[in-house]
Backbone as a ProteinNet text record, in pm:
[ID]
protein_1_A
[PRIMARY]
MGFTIGSSRGIRDIRSGSRRRGRSSECTAVAEYTGLWGWDVAPGARAAAGVCSCGRPDCRAPGAHPLDFAPEVPAGATLDAATAAWADTPGAAVMLPVGRAFDVIEVAESAGRRALVRLERMGLPLGPVAATPDGRAHFLVAPGAAAELPALLYRMGWDDPSLDLRGLGPGSHITAPPSDRAGLGPVRWLRPPDLDSATKPPAARLLLGTLAYVAHRSRASDRP
[TERTIARY]
-1925.4	-1997.9	-1904.6	-1899.6	-1820.4	-1858.3	-1745.2	-1857.3	-1722.3	-1776.6	-1595	-1600.2	-1498.8	-1473	-1544.5	-1568.5	-1655.6	-1764.8	-1855.9	-1969.1	-2107.1	-2163.8	-2311.6	-2367.8	-2313.8	-2398.3	-2382.9	-2211.8	-2154.3	-2205.8	-2272.6	-2366.5	-2497.6	-2550.5	-2704.4	-2605.3	-2548.7	-2457.9	-2489.9	-2462.7	-2340	-2480.1	-2586.7	-2670.6	-2865.8	-2842.8	-2943.7	-2895.5	-2751.5	-2633	-2691.7	-2636.9	-2607.1	-2845.3	-2945.4	-3111.3	-3074.5	-3120.5	-3089.8	-3026	-2918.4	-2851.9	-2861.6	-2935	-2926.9	-2840.4	-2743.5	-2545.7	-2596.7	-2514.7	-2552.9	-2439	-2503.4	-2463.8	-2343.8	-2276.9	-2159.9	-2081.2	-2132.9	-2045.9	-2071.8	-2212.9	-2202	-2124.3	-2106.2	-2050.7	-1905.7	-1850.9	-1691.8	-1732.8	-1810.3	-1860.8	-1821.2	-1862.7	-1823.5	-1714.7	-1689	-1562.8	-1450.3	-1457.1	-1285.1	-1393.5	-1421.6	-1475.2	-1472.2	-1638.2	-1612.4	-1493	-1453.1	-1445.2	-1251.8	-1275.6	-1073.2	-1000.8	-1107.3	-1005.9	-963.1	-915.1	-912.8	-944.8	-925.8	-1122.5	-984.2	-1047.9	-977.5	-1091.4	-1073.2	-1191.2	-1140.8	-1269.5	-1237.4	-1310.6	-1293	-1344.7	-1408.9	-1477.7	-1710.2	-1624.2	-1689.4	-1734.1	-1879.2	-1809.2	-2080.3	-1952.9	-2046.2	-2031.6	-1890.5	-1817.4	-1666.3	-1617.5	-1682	-1571.1	-1544.8	-1393.1	-1324.1	-1397.4	-1431.3	-1393	-1307.4	-1212	-1080.7	-974.4	-1003	-1053.8	-934.3	-882.5	-803.1	-803.4	-779.7	-887.2	-803.9	-689	-573.2	-589.3	-721.1	-685.9	-765.5	-672.5	-650.4	-782.1	-836.2	-980.7	-1014.9	-1112.2	-1235.5	-1314.4	-1315.5	-1444	-1401	-1252.2	-1251.1	-1036.6	-1113.7	-942.8	-939.2	-839.9	-839.2	-814	-888.5	-885	-705.9	-613.4	-518.5	-490.5	-568.3	-610.6	-666.3	-727.7	-765.8	-691.7	-681.9	-657.4	-733.3	-642	-787.5	-811.3	-955.8	-1034.5	-971.3	-870.2	-789.5	-839.1	-890.3	-953.1	-954	-1058.4	-1070.1	-1172.9	-1163.4	-1239.4	-1398.4	-1417.1	-1574	-1672	-1801.7	-1858.7	-1889.2	-1841.9	-1803.5	-1685	-1613.9	-1455.4	-1531.7	-1592.5	-1601.3	-1651.9	-1789.4	-1871	-1820.6	-1697.6	-1636.3	-1550.1	-1434.1	-1371	-1457.4	-1528.4	-1675.1	-1692.9	-1683.5	-1768.4	-1678.1	-1513.7	-1460.2	-1414.9	-1503.9	-1562.6	-1651.3	-1687	-1862.4	-1883	-1996.9	-2021.4	-1907.1	-1758.1	-1649.3	-1716.7	-1677.6	-1677.1	-1590.9	-1645	-1584.4	-1470.3	-1364.7	-1235.8	-1192.1	-1170.1	-1074.8	-904.7	-859.4	-652.9	-689.8	-639.4	-632.6	-412.7	-387	-306.7	-222.6	-352	-344.5	-427.7	-536.2	-586.3	-629.7	-720.8	-718.8	-596.4	-608.4	-629.5	-803.8	-706	-832.7	-824.9	-934.2	-927.4	-1017.1	-971.5	-1084.4	-1092.8	-1219.5	-1292.8	-1416.5	-1443	-1629.3	-1673.4	-1794	-1907.9	-1992.5	-1965.3	-2084.5	-2010	-1921.9	-1799	-1797.6	-1784.6	-1811.2	-1944.7	-1994.5	-2211.2	-2146.6	-2102.2	-2111.1	-2052.6	-1895.5	-1863.8	-1800.5	-1889.1	-1997.7	-2102.9	-2190.7	-2236	-2147.4	-2044.8	-2073.6	-1929.7	-1900.5	-1840.4	-1846.8	-2003.9	-2053.8	-2113	-2159.4	-2172.2	-2097	-1936.4	-1827.1	-1827.9	-1895	-1821.3	-1796.9	-1611	-1528.8	-1587.1	-1450.4	-1406.9	-1477.9	-1538.8	-1576.3	-1466.3	-1454	-1397.6	-1562.3	-1535.5	-1652.4	-1595.7	-1839.3	-1759.7	-1813.2	-1771	-1837.9	-1824.7	-2003.8	-1980	-1957.1	-1903.5	-1862.4	-1985.1	-2031.3	-2099.1	-2070.1	-1986.2	-1896	-1888.2	-1934.1	-1911.1	-1821.5	-1808.1	-1697.9	-1696.2	-1601.1	-1653.3	-1540	-1510.1	-1399.7	-1406.7	-1337	-1359.8	-1240.3	-1277.9	-1186.1	-1129.2	-971.6	-881.1	-777.9	-669	-586	-502.9	-395.7	-296.7	-160	-144.8	-40.7	-99.8	-174.5	-276.2	-233.6	-206.2	-191.9	-21.2	68.7	183.6	201.4	95.9	110.1	79	4.2	-174.4	-35.4	83.9	110.7	101.4	176.5	254	193.8	66	-72.9	-101	-162.5	-289.8	-114.1	-3.4	82.4	118.2	60	103.2	-40.9	-164	-231.2	-274	-187.4	-216.1	-320.4	-246.1	-382.4	-270.5	-209.3	-55.9	-140.8	-300.4	-276.1	-297.1	-298.8	-264.3	-360.9	-436.7	-523.1	-702.7	-620.3	-761	-788.9	-904.6	-1003.5	-979.8	-889.8	-850.1	-694.3	-739.8	-582	-601.8	-449	-483.3	-427.5	-524.3	-510	-483.4	-302.3	-202.3	-229.7	-88.9	-123.3	-57.8	-135.7	-91.2	-210.6	-308.1	-414.1	-567.4	-669.1	-770.3	-867.5	-983.6	-1175	-1227.5	-1280.7	-1516.9	-1492.4	-1623.9	-1692.6	-1793	-1913.9	-2088.3	-2097.9	-2198.7	-2232.5	-2225.1	-2074.4	-2077.3	-2085.1	-2090.6	-2028.4	-1909.4	-1909	-1723.9	-1792.4	-1697.5	-1630.8	-1788.6	-1843.6	-2003.3	-2096.1	-1983.6	-2176.1	-2218.6	-2313.2	-2295.6	-2301.8	-2344.9	-2321.3	-2284.2	-2194.7	-2075.4	-2212.3	-2173	-2302.6	-2249	-2253.4	-2168.9	-2294.3	-2193.5	-2238.3	-2272.7	-2177.1	-2127.8	-2060.5	-2128.9	-2142.6	-2051.6	-1915.9	-1888.3	-1938.8	-1894.4	-1989.5	-1838.5	-1897.2	-1785.1	-1669.5	-1651.7	-1517	-1457.7	-1572.8	-1425.1	-1435.3	-1458.5	-1411	-1199.6	-1245.2	-1199	-1050	-1091.2	-933.9	-1071.5	-1016.9	-1028	-968.7	-942.6	-997.7	-789.5	-730.4	-650	-711	-593	-636.2	-647.1	-563.7	-582.5	-616.3	-797.6	-864	-985.5	-936.6	-1112.4	-1045.9	-949.9	-814.3	-934.5	-825.8	-869.9	-1059.6	-1140.1	-1235.8	-1315.6	-1227.8	-1228.8	-1201.3	-1050.5	-1055.9	-1003.2	-1157	-1220	-1346	-1369.3	-1505.5	-1521.4	-1394.4	-1327.8	-1275.9	-1254	-1182.8	-1366.4	-1364.6	-1519.2	-1618	-1641.4	-1736.2	-1674.8	-1544.6	-1468.6	-1461.4	-1536.6	-1503.8	-1648.7	-1712	-1898.8	-1875.3	-1826.8	-1763.4	-1757.2	-1732.5	-1592.8	-1718.6	-1737.6	-1852.5	-1820.1
6527.9	6390.9	6343.5	6422.3	6363.4	6256.9	6222.1	6111.1	6107.7	6050.6	5970	5858.5	5754.7	5628.7	5614.4	5516.6	5388.5	5537.6	5576	5651.6	5618.5	5624.3	5537.6	5632.3	5764.2	5868.4	5825.6	5812.6	5773.3	5697	5583.1	5448.3	5479.5	5596.5	5662.1	5716.3	5778.4	5878.6	5833.6	5732.9	5646.2	5631.1	5495.3	5506.3	5550.5	5626.7	5733.6	5783	5839.5	5895.3	5774	5705.7	5592.5	5560.3	5584	5549.6	5711.4	5785.9	5908.2	5909.1	5882	5944.1	5788.3	5656.3	5541.6	5476.1	5456.5	5382.1	5233.7	5191.9	5075.9	4975.6	4884.9	4834.7	4803.5	4736.1	4744.2	4854.6	5000.8	5095.6	5149.8	5129.4	5137	5070.1	4951.1	4835.1	4904.6	4951.5	4968.7	5092	5181.1	5333.4	5295	5174.2	5204.9	5114.4	5009.1	4892.5	5030.1	5174.2	5244.7	5376.4	5398.2	5491.7	5465.5	5349.8	5303.3	5199.6	5135.1	5063.8	5071.8	5183.8	5180.2	5047.5	4944.7	4835.6	4921	4849.9	4912.5	4775.6	4878.6	4702.2	4743.5	4624.9	4600.3	4563.1	4614.8	4551.6	4444	4319.7	4191.2	4132.9	4030.3	4041.8	3898.3	3835.3	3807.9	3700.4	3602.8	3426.9	3402.3	3366.3	3345	3201	3087.8	2888.8	2976.3	2926.2	2939.5	3060.8	3119.3	3204.6	3337.5	3426	3494.6	3624.1	3669.1	3886.8	3910.6	3849.5	3915.5	3866	3754.6	3782.7	3614.1	3608.5	3499.6	3377	3266.6	3219.2	3123.4	3110.8	3008.5	3051.3	3149.6	3181.8	3111.4	3083.9	2952.2	3003.8	3157.5	3138.6	3283.7	3129.1	3282.5	3340.6	3447	3545.5	3519.3	3532.4	3503.6	3547.1	3680.5	3719.4	3948.4	4000.4	4147.9	4178.7	4269	4264.2	4384	4248.4	4366.8	4498.6	4523.9	4706.1	4778.1	4736.2	4816.2	4858.3	4994.7	5058.6	5043.4	5020.5	4991.6	5130.2	5121.6	5275.3	5188.6	5323.6	5316.9	5314.4	5270.2	5326.1	5475.3	5539.4	5626.4	5748	5706.9	5699.2	5698.8	5831.9	5851.2	5827.5	5822.2	5766.1	5788.3	5931.5	6007	5905.6	5911	5830.9	5689.1	5642.7	5449.3	5427.7	5564.9	5557.8	5599.8	5699.3	5644.3	5582.1	5542.1	5401.7	5259.8	5259.9	5162.5	5198.1	5315.4	5352.5	5299.1	5329.9	5242	5127.4	5032.1	4942.2	4850	4885.8	4861.2	4665.8	4617.8	4529.5	4449	4522.5	4445.3	4380.9	4287.4	4236.5	4337.9	4267.9	4384.1	4309.3	4344.1	4197.8	4272.5	4228.5	4336.7	4202.8	4341	4265.4	4233.5	4093	3972.2	4033.6	4039.1	4142.9	4230.6	4328.6	4452.3	4490	4549.9	4520.2	4432	4318.5	4194	4048.3	3946.2	3876.6	3714.5	3609.1	3482.5	3409.7	3315.8	3171.6	3103.6	3003.7	3001.1	2838	2825.8	2675.9	2673	2486.1	2437.1	2565.4	2555.1	2691.3	2656.2	2503	2469.4	2405.8	2357.9	2391.8	2558.7	2638.4	2820.3	2817.9	2799.9	2814.9	2783.3	2630	2564.8	2639.3	2692.4	2771.4	2889.6	2980.3	3172.6	3072.4	2999.9	2943.7	2949.1	2888.6	2843.4	2982.5	3071.6	3078.5	3274.9	3308.3	3388	3361.2	3278.1	3212.5	3227.1	3134.8	3203.4	3337.8	3420	3567.7	3577.2	3526.3	3521.4	3689.5	3716.1	3932.7	3846.6	3889.2	3805.1	3960.9	3872.9	4011.1	3995	4020.8	3998.4	3847.1	3784.4	3684.4	3657.9	3592.1	3528.7	3478.2	3404.4	3265.4	3306.8	3164.1	3190.8	3102.8	3097.3	3015.1	2916.6	2846.2	2751.6	2643.5	2653.5	2722.5	2675.4	2778.1	2836.4	2951.2	2920	3059.8	3166.7	3251.1	3393.1	3426.9	3389.4	3489.6	3556.5	3735.7	3817.1	3857.2	3809.3	3839.4	3888.3	3869.6	4058.6	3979.4	4108.6	4103.3	4014.9	3881.6	3805.4	3707.7	3649.1	3553.2	3462.6	3417.2	3332.6	3312	3412.3	3379.3	3258.5	3290.7	3257.7	3094.1	3127.1	2949.8	2840.2	2782.4	2677.7	2589.1	2768.5	2695.8	2789	2803	2823.4	2666.6	2647.7	2524.1	2374.4	2413.6	2296.5	2319.5	2440.3	2437.8	2413	2359.6	2380.5	2258.1	2180.6	2009	1973.9	2099.4	2094.7	2046.1	1953.3	1945.1	1757	1815.9	1722.9	1754.2	1691.5	1763.5	1778	1754.4	1758.3	1759.3	1872.9	1930.9	2118.7	2041.1	2193.8	2214.3	2334.8	2466.7	2568.9	2660.4	2707.1	2900.1	2936	3090.9	3219.2	3312.1	3332.8	3508.9	3503.7	3656.4	3750.5	3774.8	3894.2	3857.6	3897.4	3836.3	3752.6	3726.3	3681.2	3855.7	3822.6	3828.6	3773.1	3801.2	3762.2	3848.8	3716.5	3835.3	3935.1	4004.2	4044.3	4146.4	4067.3	4083.7	4211.6	4258.9	4173.6	4063.1	4091	4060	3957.3	3903	3679.4	3666.4	3533.9	3509	3382.2	3355.5	3282	3263.5	3300.1	3264.8	3213.1	3142.6	3078.6	3107.3	3263.5	3356.2	3432.9	3480	3581.1	3546.2	3633.2	3607.8	3713.8	3641.5	3642.3	3698	3763.1	3776.2	3680.2	3667.7	3540.1	3614.1	3736.8	3810.6	3959.7	4040.8	4182.7	4261	4381	4421.5	4495.2	4516.2	4680.4	4747.9	4874.1	5000.2	4932	4810.6	4765.7	4641	4565.3	4435.8	4464.4	4589.1	4626.7	4654.1	4789.6	4777.1	4793.3	4724.8	4599.5	4433.5	4386.6	4215.3	4202.5	4051.5	3919.6	3901.6	3888.9	3812.9	3690.1	3602.6	3441.6	3324.6	3368.6	3274.4	3269	3334.5	3338.6	3267.8	3231	3209.2	3061.2	2963.2	2948.3	2738.6	2772.9	2644.9	2586.6	2664	2639.2	2619.8	2703.9	2693.1	2554.9	2497.6	2364.9	2271	2300.3	2148.4	2092.2	2185.3	2198.8	2214.1	2230.5	2131.8	2040.8	1965.2	1844	1797.6	1773.6	1705.1	1678	1796.9	1792	1739.2	1726.4	1582.7	1478.2	1461.4	1309.9	1243.7	1346.7	1242	1284.1	1405.3	1370.2	1170.1	1108.3	961.7	864	787.1	711.2	606.5
5605.4	5756.7	5907.4	5993.2	6039.8	6167.4	6253.4	6409.9	6477.6	6568	6672	6643.5	6637.6	6590.5	6756.3	6825.1	6940	7003.3	6907.5	6988.5	6957.1	7058	7014.4	6903	6888.6	6778.4	6622.1	6651.1	6555.9	6505.2	6571.3	6464.1	6404.7	6412	6417.8	6308.3	6276.9	6194.3	6032.4	6055.9	5964.1	5879.7	5929.1	5929.1	5857.3	5945.1	5907.2	5760.8	5833.8	5688.4	5577.4	5526	5401	5404.2	5456.8	5399.1	5399.2	5411.4	5322	5218.4	5178	5051.1	5008.4	5019.8	4881.5	4876.8	4985.1	4998.7	5064	4887.5	4991.5	5112.6	5153.4	5257.2	5358.5	5230.8	5244.3	5232.1	5200.8	5166.3	5392.7	5427.4	5560	5689.8	5553.9	5650.5	5660.4	5519.8	5573.3	5666.5	5648	5738.2	5905.9	5971	6068.3	6128	6018.1	6090.7	6034.3	6043.6	5986.6	6113.7	6038.3	6215.2	6255.3	6361	6484.5	6483.1	6443.2	6464	6574.7	6415.2	6375.1	6326.4	6217.2	6123.9	6007	5906.3	5734.1	5678.1	5598	5510.4	5361	5259	5151.5	5061.9	4946.2	4912.9	4777.8	4787.3	4824.7	4697.6	4602.6	4500.6	4453.3	4449.2	4491.5	4344.5	4360.6	4301	4283.9	4144.1	4160.1	4002.4	4023.8	3972.1	3936.5	4110.4	4092.6	4033	3898.6	3908.8	3978.7	3957	4021.5	3935	4040.7	3971.4	3935.7	4006.9	3953.3	3839.6	3778.8	3572.3	3582.9	3677.4	3701.1	3658.4	3513.5	3555.4	3723.3	3692.7	3765.6	3976.1	3929.8	4111.1	4175.5	4379.8	4414	4490.5	4570.4	4607.4	4531.2	4501.9	4426.2	4485.4	4479.7	4567.9	4776.8	4758.1	4880.6	4913.8	4827.3	4831.3	4793.8	4861.6	4808.3	4740.5	4630.2	4471.9	4471.4	4396.1	4368	4308.1	4262.5	4196.9	4304.5	4389.3	4538.6	4608.6	4632.1	4791.3	4882.5	5037.8	5145.1	5181.5	5215.8	5305.4	5464.8	5493.3	5591.7	5770.5	5864.5	5958.6	5963	5981.2	6049.5	5922.6	5830.4	5712.7	5734.3	5667.5	5689.3	5646.2	5599.6	5455	5433.9	5378.7	5242.4	5165.7	5201.4	5166.8	5127.5	5248.3	5209.2	5103.6	5059.8	4922.8	4785.4	4774	4752	4682.6	4868.6	4758	4636.1	4739.9	4635.9	4501.9	4489.5	4433.2	4284.4	4336.7	4255.1	4194.9	4342.9	4263.9	4319.9	4233.5	4300.4	4277.8	4388.3	4396.2	4502.3	4553.9	4554.1	4738.3	4753.9	4902.7	5049.1	5121.9	5258.5	5280.8	5302.9	5313.1	5477.2	5510.4	5726.8	5689.5	5690.6	5720	5859.9	5814.2	5951.1	6044.7	6230.6	6183.7	6206.3	6267.8	6275.3	6389.8	6353.1	6554.2	6600.6	6497.4	6595.4	6498.9	6564.7	6491.7	6470.3	6425.5	6448.1	6473.2	6564.3	6620.2	6492	6458.1	6381.8	6374.6	6431.3	6401.5	6340	6351.5	6356.1	6367.2	6301.8	6284.8	6502.7	6422.9	6554.7	6691.6	6650.8	6749.8	6824.2	6701.4	6762.8	6832.2	6799.4	6847	6954.9	7016.9	7136	7208.6	7160	7275.2	7264.9	7228.2	7209.1	7419.3	7384.7	7488.2	7572.8	7574.6	7645.7	7801	7678.4	7701.8	7858.6	7649	7783.4	7889.1	7950.8	8085.2	8174.7	8135.2	8195.4	8241.4	8228.2	8197.7	8138.1	7992.9	8038	7882.6	7887.5	7743.4	7661.8	7546.1	7376.4	7276.1	7224	7070.1	6955.3	6901.3	6711.6	6738.4	6684.3	6570.3	6535.3	6430.8	6303.5	6274.5	6150.5	6076.9	5871	5795.9	5748.2	5639.6	5547.4	5444.6	5419.1	5477.2	5465.1	5551.1	5726.3	5776.5	5904	5923.5	5985.7	6047.7	6186.8	6277.4	6345.1	6336.4	6354.7	6451.3	6591.9	6697.7	6607.9	6675.5	6680.6	6835	6761.9	6928.7	6970.8	7026.2	7047.5	6922.7	6899.6	6733.3	6840.6	6748.7	6795.3	6828.8	6796.6	6914.2	6838	6639	6531.1	6621	6645.8	6698	6773.4	6877.9	6985.2	6997.8	6879.7	6936.9	6976.3	6872.4	6875.5	7028	7041.5	7238.9	7327.2	7302.7	7410.8	7434.5	7315.5	7336.1	7352.2	7325.6	7413.5	7512.9	7567.2	7761.3	7816.7	7720.4	7737.2	7739.8	7678	7668.6	7558.9	7443.8	7304.2	7171.5	7228.3	7100	6980.3	6976.9	6865.1	6772.8	6630.8	6545.7	6379	6484.9	6382.3	6444.7	6527.9	6628.7	6550.3	6513.4	6383.4	6479.9	6531.6	6514.5	6456.7	6438.8	6359.3	6388.8	6416.6	6391.8	6252.3	6204.4	6178	6135.9	6135.3	6125.3	6012.8	6007.5	5947.1	5882.4	5737	5524.3	5506.6	5614.2	5610.5	5614.7	5550.3	5496.8	5560.6	5587.7	5714.3	5611.1	5484.2	5454	5559.2	5558.4	5713.7	5586.7	5734.8	5691.5	5663.9	5564.2	5522.3	5345.6	5330.1	5246.7	5183.4	5065.7	4994	5012.6	5089.4	5042.6	4986.1	4844.8	4752.8	4689.2	4640	4662.3	4660	4884.1	4924.2	4971.2	5009.4	5059.5	5122.9	5277.3	5368.1	5414.8	5545.6	5653.3	5724.2	5858	5955	6044.6	6137.5	6277.1	6310.9	6502.5	6597.1	6701.3	6716.2	6813.6	6736.6	6700.5	6658.9	6736.8	6682.1	6693.7	6811.2	6939.4	7030.1	7024.8	7112.9	7172.3	7201.2	7274.1	7397.8	7273.1	7285	7192.8	7067.6	6974	6871.3	6907.8	6900.5	6983.7	7084.3	7191.2	7200.1	7287	7209.3	7118.3	7307.5	7304.3	7426.9	7369.2	7474.4	7488.8	7431.8	7364.8	7309	7406.5	7506.6	7618	7687.9	7698	7784.4	7678.5	7577.4	7494.3	7470.9	7498.1	7394	7472.1	7621.1	7668.9	7666	7626.6	7631.4	7432.8	7356.2	7215.5	7223.6	7275.4	7198.2	7235.4	7372.5	7413.5	7351.3	7366.1	7282	7127.6	7030.6	6865.4	6899.3	7030.5	7050.3	7090.3	7162.2	7192.3	7045.2	6989.6	6844.6	6762.2	6717	6621.7	6698.1	6860.3	6876.2	6842.7	6832.7	6886.1	6657.7	6636.2	6498.9	6402.4	6530.1	6504.4	6431.2	6375.6	6318	6503.3
[MASK]
++++++++++++++++++++++++++++++++++++++++++++++++++++++++++++++++++++++++++++++++++++++++++++++++++++++++++++++++++++++++++++++++++++++++++++++++++++++++++++++++++++++++++++++++++++++++++++++++++++++++++++++++++++++++++++++++

């Protein structure tokens, strides 16, 4: 089964192929992420009642880390390749390595939702935005943002160390929809990938002022 990265026909082919062959929603998602958006995907652990499927009793991030023994599915993989990879790791969560096609700016979900409305009204370019079941929002931005974040915040006047905003870069992974994270529930898109935002995420500096402002206001309003 073939399709072209960035094509609407590719999306239709993936989804219709999944329905015809009874593939899981995870397989469909992996094929979209690798084949259409050009993202690598890592099979991840799951958790139930705080116990991680990796089998380590001292696991520091139950259900929220890649499986060490499972190879990544590389960008460009087809639906058949994604299905074969997930057959070797049934039930694995879909995880995305950060620092390659994108970095991530993480804020509280409530602040992220308010910032997203502001940014859309301002007409600023936006990448995909995901919400996690533990109340965090992940804004996908251009690679390199995590390393630049402290200096960018400082230049914008946001040098408060208690600001609830952080960057995720190389070495980090995020759980992607439709997978469950840490046994708490599924991750979901607040703003799903599309043909432009997934392959060309925005520079962090375009969003950072609004994200920092809203995160600061949200923290202030939560104070007794």
